[in-house]
């Protein structure tokens, strides 16, 4: 069973007279209309949330912006953020528009610019792989309007869209048989979380026989981007200690991340960190070796391998925050638009992300358990598909209906319930139904029966 046998968009029988040019033009116009409409809808949502302030925004983002506005370029000599220098430059640029909006709105505008960039990159990934205007349009709209994207940037003002933009650009280049190490290096120079793509990058370098010298670009780009702050007089130790300081900020095995450490929250911190690092290293090495040795080809396989890397690393690593699955959530949208069999994974990933965000936004910690369970299923199916290859696809209508209904019930209960861990029978029932239906949805999408040949 191939993708062509899905039957999406087929009209008429063998006797119909269809003008291919007219059909293509109609599809192109519909794609443009969808993209433009969703673009304005996304802008409206971001405008509505422009002044929503979290404790992080009040304690960090607004003071950082104020410092950049008041001190200008001369302020680069001081470590006025706990991020890498790249973010300081973006704050200086945003400060040039002071007066056109409130400080928090301008900070969130930084995230919005890169969110738009992420949507463009994902749309181009889908367009290059399918040449289908409507699919590319849906990819753009899916990223631009994704609930986790709105939560991360428009609501919280976080900067995960910045490193994710360069991460997606790296994947896009590898999918085009080009060297994607340089944008990966830029992503790492923005946030350490770009290392989630590391196993994929190493595997693609070995697969494409890219020289190991390219790995020097990772620290090299960081040094180049740090030159302005070093010239401004910032201490060198302060510049190159950013990631170590960030790693030592919190001492919990999970910071509302829906990963494996939700199930082992009572483990000793030091032991948990060591075990988590070993698990992630082993999984990353195994993934890199698999990418090198696999005979699978094509954009679907490369993007699937990237998704596996972006999923497994934050799932296994300790000390992860709720928003660290951000890059996977966006990459899974691209994967779903390339091959609709992965649509359930993208949808479940969005639900899991919102459940995780609610832990910080509303203090609702009990949503982490079903989110962690569903992420476990996602990781399992990603690895299984990589290992065994695609096994067919069908639209599981009843599973979708059950997933939507059970998820709506879970969210309704969480919103109405008190914050914290309130393990009432009603919550257990809602969470169990949502988790079971998510598993059924992914199982149905695989359609891995013996009568369906693999690719």
Coordinates of C-alpha atoms in Angstrom, one line a residue, residues 212-429:
X212 CA 34.5 15.5 11.0
X213 CA 36.1 18.9 10.8
X214 CA 32.6 20.4 10.4
X215 CA 31.9 19.6 14.0
X216 CA 34.3 22.5 14.8
X217 CA 31.6 24.8 13.6
X218 CA 29.6 24.1 16.7
X219 CA 32.0 25.9 19.1
X220 CA 33.3 28.1 16.3
X221 CA 29.9 29.7 15.6
X222 CA 29.4 30.3 19.4
X223 CA 32.7 32.1 19.5
X224 CA 32.0 34.2 16.4
X225 CA 28.6 35.2 17.8
X226 CA 30.2 36.1 21.1
X227 CA 32.7 38.6 19.6
X228 CA 30.6 41.7 20.0
X229 CA 30.0 41.1 23.8
X230 CA 33.7 40.2 24.3
X231 CA 34.7 43.4 22.5
X232 CA 32.3 45.4 24.7
X233 CA 34.2 44.1 27.7
X234 CA 32.1 41.2 29.1
X235 CA 34.3 38.8 31.0
X236 CA 35.2 35.7 28.9
X237 CA 34.3 33.3 31.7
X238 CA 30.8 34.8 31.8
X239 CA 30.3 34.3 28.1
X240 CA 31.4 30.7 28.0
X241 CA 29.8 29.6 31.3
X242 CA 26.2 30.3 30.2
X243 CA 25.2 26.7 29.6
X244 CA 26.9 25.4 32.8
X245 CA 25.1 28.1 34.8
X246 CA 21.7 27.2 33.2
X247 CA 22.3 23.5 34.0
X248 CA 22.9 24.3 37.6
X249 CA 19.8 26.5 38.0
X250 CA 17.3 23.9 39.0
X251 CA 17.7 20.7 40.9
X252 CA 14.7 18.6 39.9
X253 CA 14.6 15.6 37.6
X254 CA 11.7 17.1 35.7
X255 CA 10.5 20.7 35.3
X256 CA 7.0 19.9 34.1
X257 CA 8.3 18.0 31.2
X258 CA 6.2 15.0 30.1
X259 CA 9.0 12.5 30.0
X260 CA 10.2 9.4 31.6
X261 CA 11.1 11.2 34.8
X262 CA 7.4 11.8 35.6
X263 CA 7.3 8.1 36.5
X264 CA 10.5 8.4 38.6
X265 CA 10.0 11.7 40.4
X266 CA 11.0 10.2 43.7
X267 CA 14.4 9.0 42.5
X268 CA 17.5 10.6 44.2
X269 CA 18.5 13.7 42.2
X270 CA 22.2 12.8 41.6
X271 CA 21.4 9.2 40.6
X272 CA 18.6 10.3 38.4
X273 CA 20.8 12.8 36.6
X274 CA 23.6 10.2 36.0
X275 CA 21.1 7.5 34.8
X276 CA 19.3 10.0 32.5
X277 CA 22.5 11.1 30.9
X278 CA 23.6 7.5 30.3
X279 CA 20.2 6.6 28.8
X280 CA 20.2 9.6 26.5
X281 CA 23.7 9.0 25.4
X282 CA 23.0 5.3 24.7
X283 CA 19.8 6.1 22.8
X284 CA 21.5 8.9 20.8
X285 CA 24.4 6.6 19.8
X286 CA 22.0 3.9 18.8
X287 CA 20.0 6.3 16.6
X288 CA 23.2 7.7 15.0
X289 CA 24.4 4.2 14.1
X290 CA 21.0 3.2 12.8
X291 CA 20.8 6.2 10.5
X292 CA 24.2 5.3 9.1
X293 CA 23.4 1.7 8.5
X294 CA 19.8 2.0 7.3
X295 CA 19.1 1.5 3.7
X296 CA 15.9 3.5 3.8
X297 CA 15.9 6.6 1.6
X298 CA 13.8 9.7 0.9
X299 CA 12.6 12.8 2.7
X300 CA 10.1 10.8 4.8
X301 CA 12.9 8.7 6.4
X302 CA 15.2 11.6 7.0
X303 CA 12.5 13.7 8.6
X304 CA 11.3 10.7 10.7
X305 CA 14.9 10.2 12.0
X306 CA 15.1 13.9 12.9
X307 CA 11.8 13.6 14.7
X308 CA 13.0 10.6 16.6
X309 CA 16.1 12.5 17.7
X310 CA 14.1 15.6 18.8
X311 CA 11.7 13.3 20.7
X312 CA 14.0 10.8 22.4
X313 CA 16.5 13.3 23.8
X314 CA 14.1 15.4 25.9
X315 CA 12.1 12.3 26.8
X316 CA 15.2 10.5 28.4
X317 CA 17.2 13.5 29.7
X318 CA 16.6 14.7 33.3
X319 CA 16.0 18.4 34.3
X320 CA 13.8 19.0 31.2
X321 CA 11.3 21.9 31.1
X322 CA 7.7 21.7 29.8
X323 CA 8.6 23.5 26.6
X324 CA 11.6 21.3 25.5
X325 CA 9.5 19.2 23.1
X326 CA 8.9 22.3 21.1
X327 CA 11.1 21.4 18.1
X328 CA 9.7 17.9 17.9
X329 CA 6.1 19.2 18.0
X330 CA 6.9 21.4 15.0
X331 CA 8.9 18.8 13.1
X332 CA 6.0 16.3 13.6
X333 CA 3.7 18.7 11.8
X334 CA 6.0 18.6 8.8
X335 CA 6.1 14.8 9.0
X336 CA 2.3 14.6 9.1
X337 CA 2.0 16.8 6.1
X338 CA 4.5 14.7 4.2
X339 CA 2.8 11.5 5.1
X340 CA -0.7 11.6 6.7
X341 CA -0.1 8.4 8.6
X342 CA 1.8 10.5 11.1
X343 CA -1.0 12.9 11.7
X344 CA -2.0 11.2 15.0
X345 CA 1.5 11.7 16.4
X346 CA 1.4 15.4 15.6
X347 CA -2.0 15.8 17.2
X348 CA -1.1 13.8 20.3
X349 CA 2.1 15.8 20.6
X350 CA 0.2 19.0 20.7
X351 CA -2.2 17.7 23.4
X352 CA 0.8 16.5 25.5
X353 CA 2.5 19.9 25.1
X354 CA -0.6 21.8 26.3
X355 CA -1.0 19.5 29.2
X356 CA 2.6 20.2 30.2
X357 CA 2.2 23.9 29.8
X358 CA -0.8 23.9 32.1
X359 CA 1.5 22.7 34.9
X360 CA 3.2 26.1 34.9
X361 CA 0.4 28.3 33.6
X362 CA -2.3 27.1 35.9
X363 CA -0.5 25.0 38.4
X364 CA -2.3 21.9 37.2
X365 CA 0.4 19.2 37.6
X366 CA -1.8 16.2 37.3
X367 CA -2.0 16.5 33.5
X368 CA 1.7 15.5 33.3
X369 CA 0.9 11.8 33.9
X370 CA -1.3 11.2 30.8
X371 CA 1.0 13.4 28.8
X372 CA 4.1 11.4 29.8
X373 CA 2.2 8.2 28.9
X374 CA 1.3 9.4 25.5
X375 CA 4.8 10.7 24.8
X376 CA 6.0 7.2 25.7
X377 CA 3.7 5.8 23.0
X378 CA 4.9 8.4 20.5
X379 CA 8.5 7.5 21.2
X380 CA 7.8 3.8 20.8
X381 CA 6.0 4.2 17.5
X382 CA 8.7 6.5 16.1
X383 CA 11.4 4.0 16.9
X384 CA 9.2 1.1 15.6
X385 CA 8.6 2.9 12.3
X386 CA 12.3 3.7 11.9
X387 CA 13.2 0.1 12.6
X388 CA 10.5 -1.7 10.5
X389 CA 9.6 0.9 8.0
X390 CA 6.2 2.1 6.9
X391 CA 3.4 -0.4 6.9
X392 CA 0.5 1.3 5.4
X393 CA -2.1 4.0 6.3
X394 CA -5.8 4.6 6.7
X395 CA -7.8 7.3 8.3
X396 CA -9.1 5.9 11.7
X397 CA -12.3 7.9 11.9
X398 CA -13.7 6.3 15.0
X399 CA -10.3 6.5 16.8
X400 CA -10.2 10.2 16.0
X401 CA -13.7 10.7 17.4
X402 CA -12.8 8.9 20.6
X403 CA -9.5 10.8 20.9
X404 CA -11.2 14.2 20.5
X405 CA -14.0 13.3 22.9
X406 CA -11.8 11.9 25.6
X407 CA -9.2 14.7 25.3
X408 CA -12.0 17.3 25.6
X409 CA -13.2 15.6 28.7
X410 CA -9.8 15.6 30.2
X411 CA -9.2 19.3 29.5
X412 CA -12.6 20.2 30.8
X413 CA -11.9 18.4 34.1
X414 CA -8.4 19.9 34.4
X415 CA -9.7 23.4 33.9
X416 CA -12.4 23.0 36.4
X417 CA -10.4 21.1 39.0
X418 CA -8.2 22.6 41.6
X419 CA -4.4 22.9 40.8
X420 CA -1.9 20.3 41.9
X421 CA -2.1 16.5 42.0
X422 CA -5.8 15.8 42.6
X423 CA -6.0 12.1 41.8
X424 CA -9.8 11.8 42.1
X425 CA -11.7 9.0 40.3
X426 CA -13.1 11.5 37.8
X427 CA -9.5 12.5 36.8
X428 CA -8.3 9.0 36.6
X429 CA -11.2 8.1 34.3

